[in-house]
Coordinates of C-alpha atoms (C1' of nucleotides) in Angstrom, one line a residue:
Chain V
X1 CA 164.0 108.4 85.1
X2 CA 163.3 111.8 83.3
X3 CA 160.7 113.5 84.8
X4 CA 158.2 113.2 81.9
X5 CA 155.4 114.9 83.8
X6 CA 154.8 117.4 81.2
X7 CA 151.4 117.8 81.0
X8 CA 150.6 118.8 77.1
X9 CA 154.4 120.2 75.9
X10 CA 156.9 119.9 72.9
X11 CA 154.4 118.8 69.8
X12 CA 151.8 121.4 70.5
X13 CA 152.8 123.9 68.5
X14 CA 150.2 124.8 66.4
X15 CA 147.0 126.1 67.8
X16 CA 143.8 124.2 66.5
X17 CA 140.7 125.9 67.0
X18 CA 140.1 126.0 70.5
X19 CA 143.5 127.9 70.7
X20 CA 145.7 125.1 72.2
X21 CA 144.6 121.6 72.9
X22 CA 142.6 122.1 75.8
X23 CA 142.5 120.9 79.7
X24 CA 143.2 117.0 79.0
X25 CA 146.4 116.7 80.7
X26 CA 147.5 113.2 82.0
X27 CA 149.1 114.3 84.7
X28 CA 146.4 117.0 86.3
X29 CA 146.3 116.1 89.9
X30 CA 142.4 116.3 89.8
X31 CA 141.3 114.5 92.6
X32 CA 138.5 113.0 91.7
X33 CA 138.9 110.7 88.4
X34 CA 135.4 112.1 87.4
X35 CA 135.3 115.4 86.9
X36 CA 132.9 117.1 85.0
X37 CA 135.4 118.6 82.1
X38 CA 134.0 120.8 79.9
X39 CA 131.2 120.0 77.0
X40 CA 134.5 120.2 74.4
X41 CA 136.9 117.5 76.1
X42 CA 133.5 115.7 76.9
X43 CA 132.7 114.9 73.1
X44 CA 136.3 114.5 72.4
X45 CA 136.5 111.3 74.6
X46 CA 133.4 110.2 73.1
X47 CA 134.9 110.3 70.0
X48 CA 138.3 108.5 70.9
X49 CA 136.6 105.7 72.3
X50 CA 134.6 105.6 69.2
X51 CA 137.4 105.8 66.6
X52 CA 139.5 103.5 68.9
X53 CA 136.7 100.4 68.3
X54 CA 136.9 101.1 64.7
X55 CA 140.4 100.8 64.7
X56 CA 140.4 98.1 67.0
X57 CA 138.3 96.4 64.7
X58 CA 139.3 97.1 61.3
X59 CA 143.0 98.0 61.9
X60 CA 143.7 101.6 61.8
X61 CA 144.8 102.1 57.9
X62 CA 142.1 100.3 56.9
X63 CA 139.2 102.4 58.9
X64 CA 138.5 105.9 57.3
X65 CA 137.8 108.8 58.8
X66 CA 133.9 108.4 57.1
X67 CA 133.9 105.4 59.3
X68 CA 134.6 107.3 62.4
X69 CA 132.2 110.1 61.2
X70 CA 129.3 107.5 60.5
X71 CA 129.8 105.9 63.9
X72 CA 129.9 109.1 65.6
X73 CA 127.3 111.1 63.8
X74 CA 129.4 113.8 63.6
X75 CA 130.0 115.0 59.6
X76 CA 133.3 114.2 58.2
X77 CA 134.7 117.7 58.1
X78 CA 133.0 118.7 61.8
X79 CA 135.8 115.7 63.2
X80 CA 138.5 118.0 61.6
X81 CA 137.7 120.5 64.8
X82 CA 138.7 117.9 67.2
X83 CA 142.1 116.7 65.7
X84 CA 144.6 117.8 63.6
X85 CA 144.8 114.5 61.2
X86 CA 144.0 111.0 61.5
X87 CA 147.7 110.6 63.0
X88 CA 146.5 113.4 66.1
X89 CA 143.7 111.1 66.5
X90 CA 145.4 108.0 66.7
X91 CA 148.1 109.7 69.0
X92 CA 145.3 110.6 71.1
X93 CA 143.7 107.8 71.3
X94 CA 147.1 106.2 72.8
X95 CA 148.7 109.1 74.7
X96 CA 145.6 108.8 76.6
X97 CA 145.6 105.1 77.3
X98 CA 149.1 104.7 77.8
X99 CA 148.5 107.8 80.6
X100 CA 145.8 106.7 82.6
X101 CA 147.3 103.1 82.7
X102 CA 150.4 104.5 83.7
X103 CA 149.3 106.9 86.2
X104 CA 147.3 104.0 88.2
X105 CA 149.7 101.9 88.2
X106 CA 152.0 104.6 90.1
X107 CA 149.3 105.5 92.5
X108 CA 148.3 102.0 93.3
X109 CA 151.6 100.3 94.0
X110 CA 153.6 101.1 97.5
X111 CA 157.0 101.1 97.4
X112 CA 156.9 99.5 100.5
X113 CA 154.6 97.0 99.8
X114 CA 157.1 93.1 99.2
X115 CA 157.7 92.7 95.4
X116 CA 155.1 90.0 95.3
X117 CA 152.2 92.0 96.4
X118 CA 153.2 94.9 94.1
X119 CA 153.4 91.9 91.6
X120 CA 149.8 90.9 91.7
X121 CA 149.0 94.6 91.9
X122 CA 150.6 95.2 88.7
X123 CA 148.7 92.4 87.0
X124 CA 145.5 92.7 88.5
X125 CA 145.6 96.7 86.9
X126 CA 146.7 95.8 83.6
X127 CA 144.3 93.1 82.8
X128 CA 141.4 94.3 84.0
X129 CA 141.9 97.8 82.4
X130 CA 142.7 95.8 79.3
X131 CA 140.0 93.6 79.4
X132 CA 137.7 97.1 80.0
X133 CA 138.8 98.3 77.4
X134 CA 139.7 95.8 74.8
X135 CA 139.4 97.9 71.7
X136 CA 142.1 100.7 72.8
X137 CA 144.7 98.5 73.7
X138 CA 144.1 96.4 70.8
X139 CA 145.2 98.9 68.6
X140 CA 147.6 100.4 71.2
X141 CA 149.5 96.7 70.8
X142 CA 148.7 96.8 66.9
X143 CA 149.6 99.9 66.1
X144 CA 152.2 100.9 68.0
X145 CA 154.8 101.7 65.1
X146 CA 152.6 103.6 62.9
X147 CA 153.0 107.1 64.5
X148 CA 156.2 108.5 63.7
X149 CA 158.0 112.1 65.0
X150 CA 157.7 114.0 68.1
X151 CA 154.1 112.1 68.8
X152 CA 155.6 108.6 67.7
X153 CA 158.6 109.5 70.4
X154 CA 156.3 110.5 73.3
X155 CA 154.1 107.4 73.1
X156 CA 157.5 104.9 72.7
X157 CA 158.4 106.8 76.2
X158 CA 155.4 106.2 77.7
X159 CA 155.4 102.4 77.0
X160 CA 158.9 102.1 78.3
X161 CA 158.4 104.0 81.4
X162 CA 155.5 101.4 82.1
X163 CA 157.4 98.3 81.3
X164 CA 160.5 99.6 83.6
X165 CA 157.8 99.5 86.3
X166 CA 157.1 95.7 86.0
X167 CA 161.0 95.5 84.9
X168 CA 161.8 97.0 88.6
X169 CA 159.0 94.7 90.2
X170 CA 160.4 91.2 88.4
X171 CA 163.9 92.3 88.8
X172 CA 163.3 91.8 92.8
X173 CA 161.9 88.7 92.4
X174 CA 164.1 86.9 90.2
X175 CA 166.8 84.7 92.3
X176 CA 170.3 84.5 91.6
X177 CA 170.9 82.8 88.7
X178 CA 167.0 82.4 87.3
X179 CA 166.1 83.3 84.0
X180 CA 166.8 86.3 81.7
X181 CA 165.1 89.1 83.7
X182 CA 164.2 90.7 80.0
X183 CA 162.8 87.3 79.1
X184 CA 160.7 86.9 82.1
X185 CA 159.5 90.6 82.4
X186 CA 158.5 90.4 78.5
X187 CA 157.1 86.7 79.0
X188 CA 155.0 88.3 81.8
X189 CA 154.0 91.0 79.4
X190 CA 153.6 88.6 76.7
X191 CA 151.3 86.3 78.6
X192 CA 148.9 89.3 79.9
X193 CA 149.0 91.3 76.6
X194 CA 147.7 88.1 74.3
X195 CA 144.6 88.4 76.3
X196 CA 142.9 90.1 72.9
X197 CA 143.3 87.6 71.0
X198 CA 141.8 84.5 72.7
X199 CA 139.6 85.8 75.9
X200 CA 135.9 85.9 75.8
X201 CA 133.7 87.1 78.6
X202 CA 131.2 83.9 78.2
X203 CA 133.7 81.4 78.7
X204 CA 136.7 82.9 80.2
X205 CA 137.3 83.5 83.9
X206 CA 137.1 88.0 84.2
X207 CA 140.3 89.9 85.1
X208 CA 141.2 89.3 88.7
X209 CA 141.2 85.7 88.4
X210 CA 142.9 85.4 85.3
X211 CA 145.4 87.9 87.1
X212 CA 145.7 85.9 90.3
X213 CA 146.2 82.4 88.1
X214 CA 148.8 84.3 86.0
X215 CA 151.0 85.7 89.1
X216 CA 150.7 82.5 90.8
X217 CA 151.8 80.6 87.8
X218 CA 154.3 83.4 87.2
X219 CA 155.9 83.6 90.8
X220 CA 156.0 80.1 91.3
X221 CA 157.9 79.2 87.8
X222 CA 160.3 82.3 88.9
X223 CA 161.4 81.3 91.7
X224 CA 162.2 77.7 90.4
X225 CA 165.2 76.2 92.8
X226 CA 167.9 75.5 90.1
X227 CA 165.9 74.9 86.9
X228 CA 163.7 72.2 85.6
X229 CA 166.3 70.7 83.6
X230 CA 166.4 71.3 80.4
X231 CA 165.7 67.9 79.6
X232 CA 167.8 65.8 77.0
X233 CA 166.3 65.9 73.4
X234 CA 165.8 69.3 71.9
X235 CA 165.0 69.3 68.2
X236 CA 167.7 69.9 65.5
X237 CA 168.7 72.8 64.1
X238 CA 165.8 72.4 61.0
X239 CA 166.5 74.6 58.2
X240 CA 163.9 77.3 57.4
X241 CA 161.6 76.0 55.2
X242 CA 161.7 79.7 53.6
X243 CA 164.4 78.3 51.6
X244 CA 166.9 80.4 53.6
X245 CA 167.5 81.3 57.2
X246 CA 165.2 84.8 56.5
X247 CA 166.6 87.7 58.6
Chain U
X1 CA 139.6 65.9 65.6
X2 CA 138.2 66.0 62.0
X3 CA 140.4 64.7 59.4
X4 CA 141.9 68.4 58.4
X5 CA 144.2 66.8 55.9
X6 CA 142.6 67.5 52.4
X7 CA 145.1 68.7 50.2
X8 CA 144.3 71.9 49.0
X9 CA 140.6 71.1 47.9
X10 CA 137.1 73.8 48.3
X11 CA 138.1 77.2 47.6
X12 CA 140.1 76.6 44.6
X13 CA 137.9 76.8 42.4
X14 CA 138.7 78.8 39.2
X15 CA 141.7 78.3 37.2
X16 CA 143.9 81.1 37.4
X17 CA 147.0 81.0 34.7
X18 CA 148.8 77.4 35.3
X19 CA 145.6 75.7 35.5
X20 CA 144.9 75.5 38.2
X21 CA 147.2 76.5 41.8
X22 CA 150.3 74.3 40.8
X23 CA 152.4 71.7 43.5
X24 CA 152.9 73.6 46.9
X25 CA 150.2 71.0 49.0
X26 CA 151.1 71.5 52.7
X27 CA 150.1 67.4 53.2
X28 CA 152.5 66.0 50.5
X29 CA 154.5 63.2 51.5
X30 CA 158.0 64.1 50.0
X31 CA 160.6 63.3 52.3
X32 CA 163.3 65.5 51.6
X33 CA 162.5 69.2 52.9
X34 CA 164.3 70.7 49.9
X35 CA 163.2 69.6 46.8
X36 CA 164.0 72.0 43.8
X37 CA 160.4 72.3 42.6
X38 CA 159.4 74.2 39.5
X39 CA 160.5 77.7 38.5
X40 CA 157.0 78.8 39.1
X41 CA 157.2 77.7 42.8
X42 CA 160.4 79.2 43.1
X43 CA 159.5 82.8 41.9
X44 CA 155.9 82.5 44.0
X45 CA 158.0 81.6 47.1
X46 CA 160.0 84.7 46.7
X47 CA 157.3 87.0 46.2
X48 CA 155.6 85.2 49.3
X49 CA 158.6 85.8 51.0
X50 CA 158.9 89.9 49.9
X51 CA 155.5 90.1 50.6
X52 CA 155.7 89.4 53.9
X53 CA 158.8 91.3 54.8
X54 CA 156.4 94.2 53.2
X55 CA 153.1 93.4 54.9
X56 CA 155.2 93.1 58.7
X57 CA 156.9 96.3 58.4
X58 CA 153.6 98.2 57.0
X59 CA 151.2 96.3 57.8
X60 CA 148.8 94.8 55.4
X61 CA 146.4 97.6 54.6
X62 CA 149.1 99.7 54.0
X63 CA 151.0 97.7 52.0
X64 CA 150.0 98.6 48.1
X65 CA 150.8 96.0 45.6
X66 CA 153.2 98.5 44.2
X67 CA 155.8 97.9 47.0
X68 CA 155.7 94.6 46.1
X69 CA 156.4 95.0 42.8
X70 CA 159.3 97.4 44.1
X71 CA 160.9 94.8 46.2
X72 CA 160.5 91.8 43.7
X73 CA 161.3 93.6 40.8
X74 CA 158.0 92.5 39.2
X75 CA 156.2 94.7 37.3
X76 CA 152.7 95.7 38.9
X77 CA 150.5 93.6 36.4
X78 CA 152.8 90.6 36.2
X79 CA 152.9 90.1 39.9
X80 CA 148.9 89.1 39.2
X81 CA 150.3 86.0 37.4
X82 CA 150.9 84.5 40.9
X83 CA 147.9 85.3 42.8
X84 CA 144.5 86.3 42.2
X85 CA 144.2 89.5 44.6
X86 CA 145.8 91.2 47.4
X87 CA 143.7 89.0 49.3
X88 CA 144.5 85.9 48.0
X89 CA 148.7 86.6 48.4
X90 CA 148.3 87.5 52.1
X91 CA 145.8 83.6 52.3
X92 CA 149.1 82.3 50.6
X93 CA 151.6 83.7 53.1
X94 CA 149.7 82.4 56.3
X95 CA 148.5 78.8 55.2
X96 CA 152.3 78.2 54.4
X97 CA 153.5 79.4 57.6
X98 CA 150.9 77.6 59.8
X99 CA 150.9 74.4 58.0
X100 CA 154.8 74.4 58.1
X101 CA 154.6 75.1 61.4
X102 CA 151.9 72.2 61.5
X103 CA 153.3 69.8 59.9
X104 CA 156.8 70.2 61.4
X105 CA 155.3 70.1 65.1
X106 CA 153.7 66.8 64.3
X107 CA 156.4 65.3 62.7
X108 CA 158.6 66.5 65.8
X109 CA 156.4 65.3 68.6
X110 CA 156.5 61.8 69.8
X111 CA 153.5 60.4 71.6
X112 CA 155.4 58.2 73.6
X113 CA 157.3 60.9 75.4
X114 CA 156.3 62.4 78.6
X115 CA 154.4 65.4 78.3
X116 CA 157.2 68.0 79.6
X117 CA 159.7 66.8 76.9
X118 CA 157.1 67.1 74.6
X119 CA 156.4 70.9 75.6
X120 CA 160.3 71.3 75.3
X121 CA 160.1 70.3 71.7
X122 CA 156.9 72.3 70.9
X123 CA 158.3 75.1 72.1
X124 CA 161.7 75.4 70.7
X125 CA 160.2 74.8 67.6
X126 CA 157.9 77.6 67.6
X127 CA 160.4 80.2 69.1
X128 CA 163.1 79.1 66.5
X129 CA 160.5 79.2 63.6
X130 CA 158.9 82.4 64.9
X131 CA 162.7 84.0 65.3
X132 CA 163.8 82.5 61.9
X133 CA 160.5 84.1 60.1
X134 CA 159.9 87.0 62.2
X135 CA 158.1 88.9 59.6
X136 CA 155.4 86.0 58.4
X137 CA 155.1 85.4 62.0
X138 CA 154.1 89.1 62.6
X139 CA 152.0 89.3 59.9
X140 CA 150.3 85.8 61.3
X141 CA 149.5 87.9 64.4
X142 CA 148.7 90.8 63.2
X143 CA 146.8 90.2 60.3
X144 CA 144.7 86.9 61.5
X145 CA 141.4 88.7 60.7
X146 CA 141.9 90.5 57.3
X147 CA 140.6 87.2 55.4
X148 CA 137.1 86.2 55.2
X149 CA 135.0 83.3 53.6
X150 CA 136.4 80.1 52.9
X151 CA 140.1 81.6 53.2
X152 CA 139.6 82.9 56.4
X153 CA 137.9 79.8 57.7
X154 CA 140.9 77.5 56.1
X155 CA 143.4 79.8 58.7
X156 CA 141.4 79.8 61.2
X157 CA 141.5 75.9 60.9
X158 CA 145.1 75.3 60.6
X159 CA 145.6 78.1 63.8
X160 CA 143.0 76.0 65.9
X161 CA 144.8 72.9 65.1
X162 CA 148.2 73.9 65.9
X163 CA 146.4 75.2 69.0
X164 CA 145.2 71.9 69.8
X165 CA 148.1 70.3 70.0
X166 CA 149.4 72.9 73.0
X167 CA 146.2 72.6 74.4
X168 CA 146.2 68.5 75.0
X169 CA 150.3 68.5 76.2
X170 CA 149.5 71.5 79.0
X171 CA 146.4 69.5 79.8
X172 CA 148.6 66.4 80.8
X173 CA 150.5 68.4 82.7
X174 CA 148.2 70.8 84.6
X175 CA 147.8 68.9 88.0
X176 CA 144.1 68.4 89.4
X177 CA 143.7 72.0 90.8
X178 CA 146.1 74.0 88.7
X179 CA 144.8 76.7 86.9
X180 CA 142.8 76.8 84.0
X181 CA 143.8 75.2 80.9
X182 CA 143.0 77.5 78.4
X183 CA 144.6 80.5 80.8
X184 CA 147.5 78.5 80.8
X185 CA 148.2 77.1 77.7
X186 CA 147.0 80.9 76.1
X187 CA 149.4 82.4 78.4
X188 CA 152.2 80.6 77.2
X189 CA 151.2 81.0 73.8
X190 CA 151.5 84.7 74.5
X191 CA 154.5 84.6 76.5
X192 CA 156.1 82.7 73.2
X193 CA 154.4 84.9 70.7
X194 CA 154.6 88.3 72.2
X195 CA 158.5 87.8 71.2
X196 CA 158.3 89.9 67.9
X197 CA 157.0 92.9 69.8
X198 CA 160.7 93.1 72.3
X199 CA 163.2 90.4 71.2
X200 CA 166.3 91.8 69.3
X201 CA 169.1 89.9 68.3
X202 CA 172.0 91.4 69.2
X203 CA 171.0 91.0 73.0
X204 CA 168.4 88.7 73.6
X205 CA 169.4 85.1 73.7
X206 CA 168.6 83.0 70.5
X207 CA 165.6 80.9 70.4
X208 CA 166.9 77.2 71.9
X209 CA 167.8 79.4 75.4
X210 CA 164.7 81.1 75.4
X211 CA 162.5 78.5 75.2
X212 CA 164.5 76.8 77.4
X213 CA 163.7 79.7 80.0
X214 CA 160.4 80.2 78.9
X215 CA 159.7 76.2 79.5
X216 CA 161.2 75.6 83.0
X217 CA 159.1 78.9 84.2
X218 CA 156.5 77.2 82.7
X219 CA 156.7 74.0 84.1
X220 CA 157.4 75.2 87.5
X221 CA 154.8 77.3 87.3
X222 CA 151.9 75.2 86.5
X223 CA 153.3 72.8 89.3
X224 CA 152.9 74.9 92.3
X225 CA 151.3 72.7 95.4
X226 CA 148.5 74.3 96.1
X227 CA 148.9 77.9 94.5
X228 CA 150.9 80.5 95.9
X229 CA 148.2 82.4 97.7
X230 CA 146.5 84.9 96.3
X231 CA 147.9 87.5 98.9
X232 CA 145.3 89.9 100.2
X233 CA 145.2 93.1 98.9
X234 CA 144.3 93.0 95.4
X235 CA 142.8 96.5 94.0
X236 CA 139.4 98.2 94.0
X237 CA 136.9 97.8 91.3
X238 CA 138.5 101.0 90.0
X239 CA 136.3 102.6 87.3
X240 CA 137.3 102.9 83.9
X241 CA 138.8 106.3 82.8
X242 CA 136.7 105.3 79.6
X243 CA 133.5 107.0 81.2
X244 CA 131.7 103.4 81.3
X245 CA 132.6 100.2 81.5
X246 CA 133.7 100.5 77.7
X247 CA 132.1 97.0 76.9
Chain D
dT1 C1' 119.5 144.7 68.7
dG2 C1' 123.5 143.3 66.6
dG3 C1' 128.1 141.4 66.1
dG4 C1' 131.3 137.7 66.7
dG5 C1' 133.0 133.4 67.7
dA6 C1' 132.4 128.5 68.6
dG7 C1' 130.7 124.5 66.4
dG8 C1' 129.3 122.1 62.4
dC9 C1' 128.5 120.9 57.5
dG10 C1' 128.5 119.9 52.0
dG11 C1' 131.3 119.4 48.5
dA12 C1' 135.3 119.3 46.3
dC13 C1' 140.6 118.3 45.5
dG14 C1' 144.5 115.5 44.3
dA15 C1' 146.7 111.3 45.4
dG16 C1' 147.1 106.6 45.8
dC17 C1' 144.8 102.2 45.7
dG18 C1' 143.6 97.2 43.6
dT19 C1' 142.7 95.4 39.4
dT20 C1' 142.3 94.7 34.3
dC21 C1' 143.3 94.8 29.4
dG22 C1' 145.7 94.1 25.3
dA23 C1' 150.0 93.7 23.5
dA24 C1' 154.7 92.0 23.3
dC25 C1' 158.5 88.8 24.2
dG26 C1' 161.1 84.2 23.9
dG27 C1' 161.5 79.4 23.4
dC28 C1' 159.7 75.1 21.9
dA29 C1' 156.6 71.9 18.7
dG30 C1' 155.0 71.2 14.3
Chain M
dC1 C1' 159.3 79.2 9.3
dT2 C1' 154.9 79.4 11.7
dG3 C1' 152.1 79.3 15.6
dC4 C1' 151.3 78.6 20.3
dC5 C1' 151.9 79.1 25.2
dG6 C1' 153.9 80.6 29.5
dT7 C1' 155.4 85.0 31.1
dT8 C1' 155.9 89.9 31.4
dC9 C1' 154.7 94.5 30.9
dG10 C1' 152.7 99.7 30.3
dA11 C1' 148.8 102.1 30.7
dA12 C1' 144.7 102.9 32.1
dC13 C1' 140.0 102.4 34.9
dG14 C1' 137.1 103.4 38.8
dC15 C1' 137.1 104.0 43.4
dT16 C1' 138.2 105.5 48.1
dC17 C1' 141.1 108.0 50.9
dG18 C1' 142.7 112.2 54.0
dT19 C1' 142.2 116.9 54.0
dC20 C1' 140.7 121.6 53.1
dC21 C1' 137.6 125.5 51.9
dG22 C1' 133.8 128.4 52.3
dC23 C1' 129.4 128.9 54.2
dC24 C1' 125.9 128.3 57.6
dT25 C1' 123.6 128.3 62.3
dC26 C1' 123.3 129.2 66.9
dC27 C1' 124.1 131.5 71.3
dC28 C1' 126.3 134.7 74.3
dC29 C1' 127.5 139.3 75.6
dA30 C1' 127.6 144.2 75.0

DNA sequence: TGGGGAGGCGGACGAGCGTTCGAACGGCAG
DNA sequence: CTGCCGTTCGAACGCTCGTCCGCCTCCCCA
């Protein structure tokens, strides 16, 4: 594992008005997650979480930055002094998601812990952080291949260093000849990260139970003795309807 | 379950160059899969099909009309022969992919089989269908709330449908104090549709072995005795990085 | 008291967007 | 041959977008 634990490097090049991006690092060993920060980073947070429910909401090509401004109250050209370009924004926006999640995860799971408790810790984070906050990791699952570069390469690392943390978890789970360990890791993934699209707080149980359900389901169907037989009758090959077999 | 089955009736309402929308009604009764169909179909099937490859990779908002014309080799304006706006091409793409998918679940499924061959055949016909037409598939996830009005409410009907018919097989198979039926079934919808976000060809296994996977985790899963226990030590409240609870 | 920088704003710019219009082309019916 | 109709196109319209420029207002510190 390279130890990404820069805390701002490589793209910073420039220097925006407040001579470098300032104190915002996601891997500042502040104690206390609730510091104070300074008035600056305060109103910058304020508006991330702003631009990342109008992205969330109308997709991030389609929202403008007038959008942001109106929901903000901040004038169009004022949001130029907190980011670069709608791209810094966005990159912002998921850098900082993508840190904090990872960064809990790391301090909430004990290596010594069995791989079943570190399991439904895993879970447990992730959903309810996404289910907190819906908006950012709607548009962190949406638009994930928008950002391209040195910022596009930095988020990609981050999402891969916190997959190979449930990777390492299923991987110690997952008897001898059980399924694909790709295709249960990502089915795992798969099942918690669809959450957007269907959950709503009214009717839907909130995020530890739908985390406990999930692990149990998950953990039980993993550790299947042989298999459940794949049972006889499949389904034909079926042509694509799309005329051919579209790849 | 209201009769959904009306040809292609309420929104159609003007008369756009043939006529009216020509033969491409996702209840017809032909028989044969393949029938050669009119020119016109042909060439609005291709553009459907371009269109789509367009709208996955850039996403719909930032797909301009003008790529399309690029890839199909249509000029701009004549591309507005086959549909009526942006809009209206992206309502075309979807409402053949879920009413394909629709129609070829239902004509799949028997009624007299027991429920977990029934989930076998559900689900390696949506993984093959979803692996075969990875870019309409995407742009069925991604772009599920672009459309609006009578459109978006004709989607939206076909999606819940096709939803449905998950929804009752995992409910015959959920034992008395599984978990939650829409947790589950929605979980394993995620687990199957998550795949365009990590699956690659040339070393994941093909659709028929994944949903083979996918299925016996499944169906192990949601048969665990009691449940697997919870396990004690889940995580603290944990405040949201997001300042508040970002609701 | 005065100078300077952080913070903010109105207004404009060029580019690209979806869409439309009127004209042209080719084959078939009269 | 003449006229029509399905099909295609070039060129433009009006609009919104991201971004930038110059100017203003405060407040802090000397």
């Amino acid at each position: 594992m390279t130890a990404t634990s820069d805390t701002s490097g490589s793209s910073d090049t420039s220097g925006s008005p407040p001579s470098e991006r300032p104190t915002s690092g996601s891997a500042a060993p502040e104690p206390p997650a609730s510091a104070p920060r300074s008035e600056y980073d305060e109103k910058l947070l304020g508006i991330l979480r702003s631009a990342a429910a109008i992205f969330a909401e109308k997709g991030y090509h389609r929202a403008s930055i007038r959008d942001i401004a109106a929901a903000t109250e901040i004038s169009l050209s004022g949001l130029y002094y907190y980011f670069r370009s709608k791209e810094d924004l966005l990159f912002l926006i998921q850098e900082h998601c993508f840190g904090t999640l990872l960064e809990r995860q790391r301090s909430a799971l004990d290596p010594k812990q069995p791989a079943e408790a570190r399991l439904r810790t895993f879970m447990g984070i992730h959903l309810s952080y996404f289910l907190a906050n819906r908006a950012e990791m709607k548009v962190l699952s949406h638009e994930s291949d928008v950002l391209t570069g040195t910022p596009g390469r930095k988020v990609h690392g981050l999402k891969r260093a916190y997959a190979r943390v449930l990777l390492e978890i299923v991987d110690e789970l997952r008897p001898e000849k059980g399924p694909d360990l790709r295709t249960a890791t990502f089915g795992l993934f798969g099942m918690m990260n669809w959450i957007y699209t269907w959950h709503r707080d009214d009717r839907d149980a909130p995020a530890d139970r739908l985390a406990d359900e999930m692990a149990t389901l998950f953990l039980e169907g993993i550790r299947a003795p042989g298999s459940a037989r794949p049972a006889a009758g499949g389904q034909p090959p079926s042509p694509s309807i799309w005329r051919d077999g579209r790849r």
